[in-house]
Amino acid sequence: MGRFSLTMVLSVMIYLGAGWYAGRKVRNLDDYFVAGRNAPTFLILGTLIASFMSTNGFIGEAGMSYRGHGPLIIIMTAVNCMGYVVGALFFGRYLRRSQELTVPAFFGARFQSQRIQTLAGLSIVVGLSGYLLAVTWGVALIITQVTDLSEPIAIILVWISYMLFTLYSGSKGVILTDTLMFILFTTAAVVALSFLVSLNGGWFASIEALAVFEAKPDVIAWHGVLGPETRWDTQGEAILWALILGVAWGIVVAVSPWQSSRYLMAKNEHVVLRSAMIACLVVAYMQVMVYGMGGIINLGKPDIDPPESATIWASLTLLPEFLGALMLAGIMA
């Protein structure tokens, strides 16, 4: 087994171990669904960011940045991160105050309607099923590129892994493993970006090289790459796309059960507000960093196919073996 495969296997074993440890602490429904309502700011922050910065960001949107749309992603991020602040102030703290076990239960109690509760539950199942399909495929993509496993087998293994520690340990395991993942991918991304920048002569040299990059003109222009081969022909269309998606994702992080349910686990309302404010800043920094990485990878190879594998290619080719393995484990997390 190579170092890349071994690193990923060890990271998965750590998550399963953390889930097993947390599962032993579960004593009642409060423990299972809302972590005993006793989670501190750091754990709520970790689970908010880890659940947001998925393979959709490290692979999909980083691939968009690699294609030359990083500036638009950054504009979108500047808008959607405000959803954390708005959501915590006008929804999250009331959700925590309700003392309910789930978001559908909150809506059922709020409107005194079993139908509303059922509809909220169904919307979560439908919405998160689509999201988890995308995330699971992203992790499977990493596994197939560093091992000999087929895509169907990789998808099944990924699904079984997160299903096991989620079903067994409940919310206690989720926030613990999320926070471990947050620490891992943040550390890996910071170190990897620093290495890629130094590899190209530092920040000023890297930016200058991208500014005159003939293979993808306008790769760091405020509107990104435009033209018939992209989704946008004009600057107006590009900025409109970024703003619309920014508002849409802002609503997601503000009120979607996928994000707001974390507030039910918070120790108190102050933790809800603190974690949301810090998450706003950290997610903005993380996304700028990851999408900056996607742009700089062009200097190493401008024709990676598919573009979504740009960060995987950089981990396997440009980074030192240990750092590349750490980066892949971080992306998989």
CSV table of C-alpha atoms in Angstrom, one decimal:
chain,number,residue,atom,x,y,z
A,1,MET,CA,0.0,0.0,0.0
A,2,GLY,CA,1.4,3.4,-1.0
A,3,ARG,CA,1.8,6.4,1.3
A,4,PHE,CA,-1.2,8.1,-0.3
A,5,SER,CA,-3.5,5.1,0.2
A,6,LEU,CA,-2.2,4.5,3.7
A,7,THR,CA,-2.7,8.1,4.8
A,8,MET,CA,-6.4,8.0,3.7
A,9,VAL,CA,-7.0,4.6,5.3
A,10,LEU,CA,-5.5,5.9,8.6
A,11,SER,CA,-7.6,9.0,8.5
A,12,VAL,CA,-10.8,7.0,8.0
A,13,MET,CA,-9.8,4.7,10.9
A,14,ILE,CA,-9.4,7.8,13.1
A,15,TYR,CA,-12.9,9.0,12.2
A,16,LEU,CA,-14.4,5.6,12.8
A,17,GLY,CA,-12.5,5.5,16.1
A,18,ALA,CA,-13.7,8.9,17.1
A,19,GLY,CA,-17.3,7.9,16.2
A,20,TRP,CA,-17.0,4.7,18.3
A,21,TYR,CA,-15.6,6.7,21.3
A,22,ALA,CA,-18.5,9.3,21.0
A,23,GLY,CA,-21.1,6.5,20.6
A,24,ARG,CA,-20.1,5.1,24.0
A,25,LYS,CA,-21.0,8.4,25.5
A,26,VAL,CA,-24.6,8.4,24.2
A,27,ARG,CA,-27.1,7.8,27.0
A,28,ASN,CA,-30.4,9.3,25.7
A,29,LEU,CA,-32.1,11.0,22.8
A,30,ASP,CA,-30.6,14.4,23.7
A,31,ASP,CA,-27.1,12.9,23.5
A,32,TYR,CA,-27.9,11.2,20.1
A,33,PHE,CA,-29.7,14.0,18.3
A,34,VAL,CA,-28.2,17.2,19.8
A,35,ALA,CA,-25.0,16.2,21.6
A,36,GLY,CA,-26.6,16.8,25.0
A,37,ARG,CA,-27.0,20.5,24.0
A,38,ASN,CA,-23.6,21.1,25.5
A,39,ALA,CA,-21.2,21.7,22.6
A,40,PRO,CA,-18.7,24.6,22.9
A,41,THR,CA,-18.0,27.2,20.3
A,42,PHE,CA,-15.0,25.4,18.8
A,43,LEU,CA,-17.0,22.2,18.1
A,44,ILE,CA,-20.0,24.1,16.6
A,45,LEU,CA,-17.5,26.1,14.5
A,46,GLY,CA,-15.8,22.9,13.4
A,47,THR,CA,-19.0,21.2,12.3
A,48,LEU,CA,-20.4,24.3,10.5
A,49,ILE,CA,-17.2,24.6,8.4
A,50,ALA,CA,-16.6,20.9,7.8
A,51,SER,CA,-20.1,20.4,6.6
A,52,PHE,CA,-19.8,23.3,4.3
A,53,MET,CA,-16.3,22.9,2.9
A,54,SER,CA,-17.0,19.5,1.3
A,55,THR,CA,-15.5,17.9,-1.9
A,56,ASN,CA,-17.9,20.3,-3.8
A,57,GLY,CA,-15.5,23.1,-2.7
A,58,PHE,CA,-12.1,21.3,-2.7
A,59,ILE,CA,-12.8,19.5,-6.0
A,60,GLY,CA,-15.8,21.0,-7.9
A,61,GLU,CA,-15.4,24.7,-7.2
A,62,ALA,CA,-11.6,24.5,-7.1
A,63,GLY,CA,-12.0,23.0,-10.6
A,64,MET,CA,-14.0,26.0,-11.6
A,65,SER,CA,-11.2,28.3,-10.3
A,66,TYR,CA,-8.7,26.2,-12.2
A,67,ARG,CA,-10.7,26.8,-15.4
A,68,GLY,CA,-10.5,30.6,-14.8
A,69,HIS,CA,-13.6,31.4,-12.7
A,70,GLY,CA,-12.0,31.9,-9.3
A,71,PRO,CA,-12.8,35.6,-9.1
A,72,LEU,CA,-16.5,34.9,-9.5
A,73,ILE,CA,-16.3,32.2,-6.8
A,74,ILE,CA,-14.7,34.7,-4.5
A,75,ILE,CA,-17.5,37.3,-5.2
A,76,MET,CA,-20.1,34.6,-4.5
A,77,THR,CA,-18.3,33.7,-1.3
A,78,ALA,CA,-18.3,37.4,-0.1
A,79,VAL,CA,-22.1,37.3,-0.3
A,80,ASN,CA,-22.9,33.9,0.9
A,81,CYS,CA,-20.8,34.1,4.1
A,82,MET,CA,-23.1,36.7,5.4
A,83,GLY,CA,-25.7,34.0,5.7
A,84,TYR,CA,-24.0,32.8,8.8
A,85,VAL,CA,-24.5,36.1,10.5
A,86,VAL,CA,-28.1,36.6,9.4
A,87,GLY,CA,-29.0,33.0,10.1
A,88,ALA,CA,-27.7,33.0,13.6
A,89,LEU,CA,-29.3,36.3,14.5
A,90,PHE,CA,-32.8,35.7,13.1
A,91,PHE,CA,-33.1,31.9,13.1
A,92,GLY,CA,-30.4,29.9,14.8
A,93,ARG,CA,-30.7,31.4,18.3
A,94,TYR,CA,-34.5,30.8,18.2
A,95,LEU,CA,-33.9,27.2,17.0
A,96,ARG,CA,-31.6,26.6,19.9
A,97,ARG,CA,-34.1,28.2,22.3
A,98,SER,CA,-36.9,25.9,21.2
A,99,GLN,CA,-35.2,22.8,22.9
A,100,GLU,CA,-36.4,20.6,20.0
A,101,LEU,CA,-34.4,17.6,18.9
A,102,THR,CA,-34.6,18.2,15.1
A,103,VAL,CA,-35.4,21.0,12.7
A,104,PRO,CA,-38.6,19.4,11.5
A,105,ALA,CA,-39.8,19.1,15.1
A,106,PHE,CA,-39.1,22.8,15.5
A,107,PHE,CA,-41.3,23.6,12.5
A,108,GLY,CA,-44.0,21.2,13.7
A,109,ALA,CA,-44.1,22.9,17.1
A,110,ARG,CA,-43.8,26.4,15.7
A,111,PHE,CA,-46.8,26.0,13.5
A,112,GLN,CA,-48.6,23.4,15.5
A,113,SER,CA,-48.9,21.2,12.5
A,114,GLN,CA,-47.9,17.6,11.9
A,115,ARG,CA,-48.1,18.2,8.1
A,116,ILE,CA,-45.6,21.0,8.3
A,117,GLN,CA,-43.3,18.8,10.3
A,118,THR,CA,-43.6,16.0,7.8
A,119,LEU,CA,-43.0,18.3,4.9
A,120,ALA,CA,-39.9,19.7,6.6
A,121,GLY,CA,-38.6,16.2,7.1
A,122,LEU,CA,-39.2,15.2,3.5
A,123,SER,CA,-37.4,18.3,2.2
A,124,ILE,CA,-34.4,17.4,4.3
A,125,VAL,CA,-34.3,13.8,2.9
A,126,VAL,CA,-34.6,15.0,-0.7
A,127,GLY,CA,-32.2,17.9,-0.4
A,128,LEU,CA,-29.5,16.1,1.5
A,129,SER,CA,-29.7,13.0,-0.7
A,130,GLY,CA,-28.7,15.1,-3.7
A,131,TYR,CA,-25.9,16.8,-1.8
A,132,LEU,CA,-24.5,13.6,-0.4
A,133,LEU,CA,-24.5,12.0,-3.8
A,134,ALA,CA,-22.2,14.8,-5.0
A,135,VAL,CA,-20.0,14.6,-2.0
A,136,THR,CA,-19.7,10.8,-2.1
A,137,TRP,CA,-18.8,10.9,-5.8
A,138,GLY,CA,-16.1,13.5,-5.0
A,139,VAL,CA,-14.5,11.3,-2.4
A,140,ALA,CA,-14.8,8.3,-4.7
A,141,LEU,CA,-12.9,10.3,-7.4
A,142,ILE,CA,-10.0,10.7,-5.0
A,143,ILE,CA,-9.9,7.0,-4.1
A,144,THR,CA,-10.0,5.8,-7.8
A,145,GLN,CA,-7.1,8.1,-8.7
A,146,VAL,CA,-4.8,6.8,-5.9
A,147,THR,CA,-5.9,3.2,-5.8
A,148,ASP,CA,-6.9,0.4,-8.2
A,149,LEU,CA,-10.5,0.3,-6.9
A,150,SER,CA,-13.3,0.8,-9.3
A,151,GLU,CA,-15.7,3.8,-8.9
A,152,PRO,CA,-18.7,1.7,-7.8
A,153,ILE,CA,-16.6,0.0,-5.1
A,154,ALA,CA,-15.2,3.3,-4.0
A,155,ILE,CA,-18.6,4.9,-3.7
A,156,ILE,CA,-19.9,1.9,-1.6
A,157,LEU,CA,-16.9,2.1,0.8
A,158,VAL,CA,-17.3,5.8,1.3
A,159,TRP,CA,-21.0,5.5,2.0
A,160,ILE,CA,-20.5,2.7,4.5
A,161,SER,CA,-17.8,4.6,6.3
A,162,TYR,CA,-19.7,7.7,7.1
A,163,MET,CA,-22.9,5.8,7.6
A,164,LEU,CA,-21.3,3.7,10.3
A,165,PHE,CA,-20.0,6.4,12.6
A,166,THR,CA,-23.1,8.6,12.0
A,167,LEU,CA,-25.7,6.0,12.8
A,168,TYR,CA,-23.8,4.6,15.8
A,169,SER,CA,-22.5,7.8,17.4
A,170,GLY,CA,-25.2,10.3,16.4
A,171,SER,CA,-24.6,14.0,16.8
A,172,LYS,CA,-21.8,13.5,19.3
A,173,GLY,CA,-19.7,11.6,16.8
A,174,VAL,CA,-20.7,14.0,14.0
A,175,ILE,CA,-19.4,17.2,15.7
A,176,LEU,CA,-16.3,15.4,16.9
A,177,THR,CA,-15.3,13.9,13.5
A,178,ASP,CA,-16.3,17.2,11.8
A,179,THR,CA,-14.0,19.2,14.0
A,180,LEU,CA,-11.1,16.7,13.4
A,181,MET,CA,-11.7,17.0,9.7
A,182,PHE,CA,-11.8,20.8,9.9
A,183,ILE,CA,-8.4,20.8,11.6
A,184,LEU,CA,-6.9,18.4,9.1
A,185,PHE,CA,-8.1,20.0,5.8
A,186,THR,CA,-7.4,23.6,7.1
A,187,THR,CA,-3.8,22.7,8.0
A,188,ALA,CA,-3.3,20.8,4.8
A,189,ALA,CA,-4.7,23.5,2.6
A,190,VAL,CA,-2.6,26.3,4.3
A,191,VAL,CA,0.6,24.3,4.0
A,192,ALA,CA,-0.1,23.1,0.4
A,193,LEU,CA,-0.9,26.6,-0.8
A,194,SER,CA,2.2,28.0,0.8
A,195,PHE,CA,4.3,25.4,-1.0
A,196,LEU,CA,2.7,26.0,-4.4
A,197,VAL,CA,3.2,29.7,-4.1
A,198,SER,CA,6.9,29.3,-3.1
A,199,LEU,CA,7.3,26.8,-5.9
A,200,ASN,CA,6.4,29.6,-8.4
A,201,GLY,CA,8.6,32.2,-6.8
A,202,GLY,CA,6.3,33.7,-4.1
A,203,TRP,CA,3.1,35.6,-4.2
A,204,PHE,CA,4.1,38.5,-6.4
A,205,ALA,CA,5.8,36.2,-9.0
A,206,SER,CA,2.7,33.9,-9.0
A,207,ILE,CA,0.2,36.7,-9.5
A,208,GLU,CA,2.4,38.3,-12.2
A,209,ALA,CA,2.6,34.9,-14.0
A,210,LEU,CA,-1.1,34.4,-13.9
A,211,ALA,CA,-1.8,38.0,-15.0
A,212,VAL,CA,0.1,37.3,-18.3
A,213,PHE,CA,-0.8,33.6,-18.6
A,214,GLU,CA,-1.4,33.1,-22.3
A,215,ALA,CA,-3.1,29.7,-22.0
A,216,LYS,CA,-6.0,31.3,-20.0
A,217,PRO,CA,-6.2,35.0,-20.4
A,218,ASP,CA,-8.1,36.9,-17.7
A,219,VAL,CA,-7.7,33.9,-15.3
A,220,ILE,CA,-7.4,36.4,-12.4
A,221,ALA,CA,-9.4,39.3,-13.9
A,222,TRP,CA,-12.3,40.3,-11.7
A,223,HIS,CA,-14.8,38.7,-14.1
A,224,GLY,CA,-12.7,35.6,-14.8
A,225,VAL,CA,-12.5,33.9,-18.2
A,226,LEU,CA,-15.3,34.8,-20.6
A,227,GLY,CA,-16.4,33.7,-24.0
A,228,PRO,CA,-18.3,31.0,-26.0
A,229,GLU,CA,-16.5,28.1,-24.3
A,230,THR,CA,-17.7,29.2,-20.9
A,231,ARG,CA,-21.1,29.8,-19.3
A,232,TRP,CA,-20.8,33.6,-19.7
A,233,ASP,CA,-20.3,35.8,-22.7
A,234,THR,CA,-20.2,39.1,-20.9
A,235,GLN,CA,-19.0,40.6,-17.7
A,236,GLY,CA,-22.6,41.4,-16.7
A,237,GLU,CA,-23.7,37.8,-17.0
A,238,ALA,CA,-20.8,36.7,-15.0
A,239,ILE,CA,-21.3,39.1,-12.1
A,240,LEU,CA,-25.1,38.4,-12.1
A,241,TRP,CA,-24.4,34.6,-11.8
A,242,ALA,CA,-22.0,35.2,-8.9
A,243,LEU,CA,-24.5,37.4,-7.0
A,244,ILE,CA,-27.5,35.1,-7.5
A,245,LEU,CA,-25.5,32.1,-6.4
A,246,GLY,CA,-24.1,34.1,-3.5
A,247,VAL,CA,-27.6,35.0,-2.3
A,248,ALA,CA,-28.8,31.4,-2.8
A,249,TRP,CA,-25.9,29.9,-0.8
A,250,GLY,CA,-26.4,32.6,1.8
A,251,ILE,CA,-29.9,31.4,2.4
A,252,VAL,CA,-28.6,27.8,2.6
A,253,VAL,CA,-26.1,28.5,5.3
A,254,ALA,CA,-28.6,30.7,7.1
A,255,VAL,CA,-31.6,28.4,7.4
A,256,SER,CA,-31.0,25.0,5.8
A,257,PRO,CA,-31.2,22.1,8.3
A,258,TRP,CA,-27.9,20.9,6.9
A,259,GLN,CA,-26.3,23.9,8.6
A,260,SER,CA,-28.7,25.4,11.1
A,261,SER,CA,-29.3,22.0,12.9
A,262,ARG,CA,-25.8,22.4,14.3
A,263,TYR,CA,-27.1,25.2,16.5
A,264,LEU,CA,-29.4,22.8,18.3
A,265,MET,CA,-26.2,21.2,19.8
A,266,ALA,CA,-24.8,24.5,21.1
A,267,LYS,CA,-24.2,25.0,24.8
A,268,ASN,CA,-26.2,28.3,24.8
A,269,GLU,CA,-27.3,31.1,22.5
A,270,HIS,CA,-23.9,32.9,22.9
A,271,VAL,CA,-22.2,29.8,21.4
A,272,VAL,CA,-24.6,30.0,18.4
A,273,LEU,CA,-23.7,33.6,17.7
A,274,ARG,CA,-20.0,33.3,18.3
A,275,SER,CA,-19.6,30.2,16.2
A,276,ALA,CA,-21.6,31.8,13.3
A,277,MET,CA,-19.6,35.0,13.4
A,278,ILE,CA,-16.3,33.1,13.4
A,279,ALA,CA,-17.5,30.7,10.7
A,280,CYS,CA,-18.3,33.7,8.4
A,281,LEU,CA,-14.7,34.8,8.6
A,282,VAL,CA,-13.1,31.3,8.4
A,283,VAL,CA,-15.2,30.1,5.5
A,284,ALA,CA,-14.4,33.3,3.5
A,285,TYR,CA,-10.7,32.8,4.2
A,286,MET,CA,-10.8,29.1,3.4
A,287,GLN,CA,-12.6,29.5,0.1
A,288,VAL,CA,-10.3,32.3,-1.1
A,289,MET,CA,-7.4,30.1,-0.2
A,290,VAL,CA,-8.7,27.0,-2.0
A,291,TYR,CA,-9.8,28.8,-5.1
A,292,GLY,CA,-6.5,30.6,-5.2
A,293,MET,CA,-4.8,27.2,-5.1
A,294,GLY,CA,-7.0,26.2,-8.1
A,295,GLY,CA,-5.7,29.2,-10.1
A,296,ILE,CA,-2.1,28.7,-9.2
A,297,ILE,CA,-2.2,25.0,-10.3
A,298,ASN,CA,-2.5,26.4,-13.9
A,299,LEU,CA,1.2,27.4,-13.7
A,300,GLY,CA,2.1,23.7,-13.2
A,301,LYS,CA,-0.3,22.3,-15.9
A,302,PRO,CA,-3.0,24.3,-17.7
A,303,ASP,CA,-4.8,21.3,-19.4
A,304,ILE,CA,-5.8,18.9,-16.6
A,305,ASP,CA,-8.8,16.8,-17.6
A,306,PRO,CA,-11.2,16.7,-15.9
A,307,PRO,CA,-10.6,20.1,-14.3
A,308,GLU,CA,-12.3,18.9,-11.1
A,309,SER,CA,-9.2,16.7,-10.5
A,310,ALA,CA,-6.8,19.7,-10.4
A,311,THR,CA,-6.2,19.6,-6.7
A,312,ILE,CA,-5.8,15.8,-6.8
A,313,TRP,CA,-3.3,16.1,-9.6
A,314,ALA,CA,-1.3,18.8,-7.7
A,315,SER,CA,-1.3,16.6,-4.6
A,316,LEU,CA,0.1,13.7,-6.6
A,317,THR,CA,2.5,15.6,-8.8
A,318,LEU,CA,3.6,19.0,-7.4
A,319,LEU,CA,3.6,18.6,-3.7
A,320,PRO,CA,6.1,16.5,-1.7
A,321,GLU,CA,4.8,13.0,-1.1
A,322,PHE,CA,3.9,13.4,2.6
A,323,LEU,CA,2.3,16.8,2.0
A,324,GLY,CA,0.4,15.5,-1.0
A,325,ALA,CA,-0.9,12.6,1.0
A,326,LEU,CA,-2.0,15.0,3.8
A,327,MET,CA,-3.7,17.2,1.3
A,328,LEU,CA,-5.6,14.2,-0.2
A,329,ALA,CA,-6.6,13.1,3.2
A,330,GLY,CA,-7.8,16.6,3.9
A,331,ILE,CA,-9.9,16.8,0.7
A,332,MET,CA,-11.4,13.4,1.5
A,333,ALA,CA,-12.3,14.6,4.9
